[in-house]
Amino acid sequence: MMMKLRRMLGLRDFTLFEDLESEEITELESRSQTRIAEKGRLLYLPGDRSEAVYFLASGRIKISRLSDNGKELILEIVEPGSFFGETGVLNEEPHETMAEALEPSTFHVVPEVRFRAMLKRCPELLMKLAQLMGRRQKKLEKRLMDVVYKNAPQRLADLLLELSQNYGVRDSRGILLRIKLSQSALGNLLGVSREIVNHTFSGLRRRGVITVAEGHVIIQDPEALAALAA
């Protein structure tokens, strides 16, 4: 579902639409809007009406929800080539999550009515959507199982390894994660406190497993990190 491209993507570049005819894509593009969000902008909040499906062309979007006591849990970091906001549209219900731009982002907005009409007209598109949503659900289920069966250091190690696959670049120091996530954000991804993340980070740095430079995590010993995650 994610595509590691730096250029701004058009709708025809998205996996969801790869089997559509060129005429259908052209029509969809004519009915959609392209918008820009600065870092920190909220695109929707829980309770907002689900008016469109968003297709991320560039940047990164954080999808999260709040617990009853106001604690944030990050569900997903959306990458270019992926989409979000579809659940409320499909269920005809308000949003249960909130979407926030982690960095300047560009996205294509397909109105609810147009998206639902296209699904009715193109059964193969509905099947593709189900497949992509199924992969996303599988990732969420894995995180839930990790909460049950793994301790916080194991889950943090596992998350850093996952981030290294999506954002890692090798340099002389090790594997640098191009994405910047605060310890609070990492805690919100894992469902633990910032203090636990800080304590685990300190231990990993003392052992030479990771280091941090200018807000970027650098994995110095991926084998040791993998052993901790096991």
C-alpha positions in Angstrom: 0.0 0.0 0.0 2.9 2.3 0.7 5.1 3.6 -2.1 8.6 5.0 -1.5 8.5 7.9 -3.9 9.5 11.5 -3.3 7.7 13.1 -6.2 4.1 14.2 -5.7 1.8 11.4 -6.8 -1.2 11.7 -9.0 -4.3 9.5 -8.5 -3.3 7.2 -11.3 -0.1 6.3 -9.3 -2.1 4.8 -6.4 -2.3 1.1 -6.1 -6.0 1.3 -5.5 -6.6 2.6 -9.0 -4.0 0.7 -10.9 -6.6 -1.5 -12.7 -8.9 1.3 -13.7 -9.1 2.4 -17.3 -7.4 5.7 -18.2 -10.8 7.4 -18.9 -12.0 6.5 -15.4 -8.9 7.9 -13.8 -9.2 11.1 -15.8 -12.8 11.5 -14.8 -11.9 10.8 -11.1 -9.2 13.4 -11.3 -11.6 16.0 -12.7 -14.0 15.4 -9.7 -11.3 15.6 -7.0 -9.3 18.5 -5.5 -5.7 18.7 -4.6 -5.0 20.4 -1.3 -1.9 21.3 0.8 -1.6 21.1 4.6 1.2 22.7 6.6 2.8 20.7 9.5 0.4 20.4 12.5 -2.8 21.1 10.5 -5.7 18.9 11.6 -7.6 17.6 8.6 -10.5 16.1 10.6 -11.4 15.3 14.2 -13.5 12.6 15.9 -17.2 13.4 15.3 -16.6 15.3 12.1 -18.7 14.3 9.1 -16.9 11.9 6.7 -17.1 13.9 3.5 -14.2 12.5 1.5 -11.4 10.0 1.1 -7.9 11.4 1.1 -5.1 10.2 -1.1 -1.7 11.3 0.1 0.6 12.6 -2.7 3.5 13.9 -0.5 4.3 14.3 3.1 3.1 12.3 6.1 -0.2 12.1 8.0 -0.7 10.9 11.5 -3.9 9.0 12.2 -4.8 8.7 15.9 -7.6 8.6 18.4 -8.0 9.8 22.0 -8.9 7.6 25.0 -11.6 8.7 27.4 -8.9 10.3 29.6 -7.5 12.2 26.7 -4.4 10.1 25.9 -3.5 9.9 22.3 -2.9 6.5 20.6 -1.3 6.7 17.1 -2.9 4.1 14.8 -0.9 4.8 11.6 1.6 7.0 9.9 0.2 7.4 6.4 2.8 7.5 3.6 2.6 8.9 0.0 0.7 6.3 -2.1 -1.7 5.5 0.7 -5.1 6.7 1.6 -7.1 7.6 4.7 -10.6 8.7 5.8 -12.3 5.8 4.0 -13.8 4.0 7.0 -16.3 6.7 7.9 -17.2 7.1 4.2 -17.9 3.3 3.8 -19.8 3.1 7.1 -21.7 6.4 6.5 -20.6 7.5 10.0 -18.6 10.4 11.4 -14.9 10.1 11.8 -13.7 8.2 14.9 -10.1 9.2 14.5 -8.2 12.4 13.8 -5.8 13.2 11.0 -2.8 15.6 11.5 -0.1 16.5 9.0 3.3 15.6 10.5 5.0 17.7 7.8 3.9 19.8 4.9 1.7 17.4 2.9 -0.2 17.4 -0.4 -3.2 15.2 -0.9 -6.1 14.5 -3.3 -9.6 14.8 -1.9 -12.2 12.5 -3.5 -15.7 13.5 -2.4 -17.8 10.8 -0.6 -20.5 10.7 -3.2 -18.0 10.3 -6.0 -16.0 7.6 -4.2 -19.1 5.5 -3.4 -20.4 5.8 -6.9 -17.1 4.6 -8.3 -17.1 1.6 -6.0 -20.6 0.6 -7.2 -19.6 1.0 -10.8 -16.3 -0.9 -10.5 -16.5 -4.1 -8.5 -12.8 -4.8 -9.0 -12.1 -1.5 -7.2 -14.1 -2.6 -4.2 -12.1 -5.9 -4.1 -8.8 -4.0 -4.2 -10.0 -1.7 -1.5 -10.9 -4.6 0.7 -7.4 -6.1 0.2 -5.6 -2.9 1.1 -7.8 -2.3 4.2 -7.2 -6.0 5.2 -3.5 -5.5 5.1 -3.9 -2.4 7.3 -6.1 -4.3 9.7 -3.5 -7.1 9.9 -0.9 -4.6 11.0 -3.2 -3.3 13.7 -3.9 -6.8 15.0 -0.2 -7.5 15.2 0.3 -4.4 17.3 -2.5 -5.6 19.6 -1.0 -9.0 20.0 2.4 -7.4 20.7 0.8 -5.4 23.6 -0.5 -8.7 25.0 2.6 -10.8 24.6 5.6 -8.4 24.5 7.0 -6.0 27.0 7.6 -2.4 26.3 11.3 -2.7 25.4 10.5 -5.5 22.9 7.8 -3.5 21.3 10.0 -0.4 21.0 12.8 -2.5 19.4 10.2 -4.0 17.0 8.9 -0.6 16.1 12.4 0.8 15.4 13.1 -2.1 13.1 9.8 -1.6 11.3 10.6 2.1 10.9 14.0 1.2 9.6 12.4 -0.7 6.8 10.2 2.2 5.7 12.5 5.1 6.5 16.0 3.8 7.1 19.1 4.9 5.1 22.6 3.6 5.7 25.5 5.9 6.5 28.8 5.6 8.3 27.0 5.6 11.7 24.5 2.9 11.0 20.9 3.0 9.8 19.5 6.5 10.1 15.7 6.9 10.3 14.6 9.7 8.1 11.4 10.3 10.0 11.5 12.3 13.2 9.3 11.1 16.0 9.5 12.4 19.5 9.6 10.0 22.5 6.0 11.0 23.2 5.0 10.1 19.7 6.8 6.8 19.9 5.0 6.2 23.2 1.7 7.0 21.6 2.4 4.5 18.8 3.2 1.8 21.4 0.6 2.7 24.0 3.2 3.4 26.7 4.4 6.5 28.5 7.2 8.8 27.3 9.1 7.9 30.5 9.2 4.3 29.5 10.4 5.2 26.0 13.1 7.4 27.5 14.2 4.7 30.0 14.5 2.1 27.1 16.3 4.6 24.9 18.8 5.3 27.6 19.5 1.6 28.0 19.9 1.0 24.2 22.3 4.0 23.9 24.4 2.8 26.8 24.7 -0.6 25.0 25.6 1.1 21.7 22.5 -0.3 20.0 21.2 3.1 19.0 22.1 6.8 19.1 20.2 10.0 18.4 21.5 12.9 16.3 19.5 16.0 15.5 16.2 14.3 16.3 16.9 11.3 14.2 17.3 7.8 15.6 20.4 5.9 14.3 20.4 2.1 14.7 24.0 1.2 15.3 23.5 -2.5 16.0 20.5 -3.9 14.2 21.3 -7.5 15.2 21.2 -6.6 18.9 17.9 -4.7 18.3 16.4 -7.7 16.5 17.4 -9.9 19.4 15.7 -7.6 21.8 12.5 -7.6 19.7 12.3 -11.4 19.5 
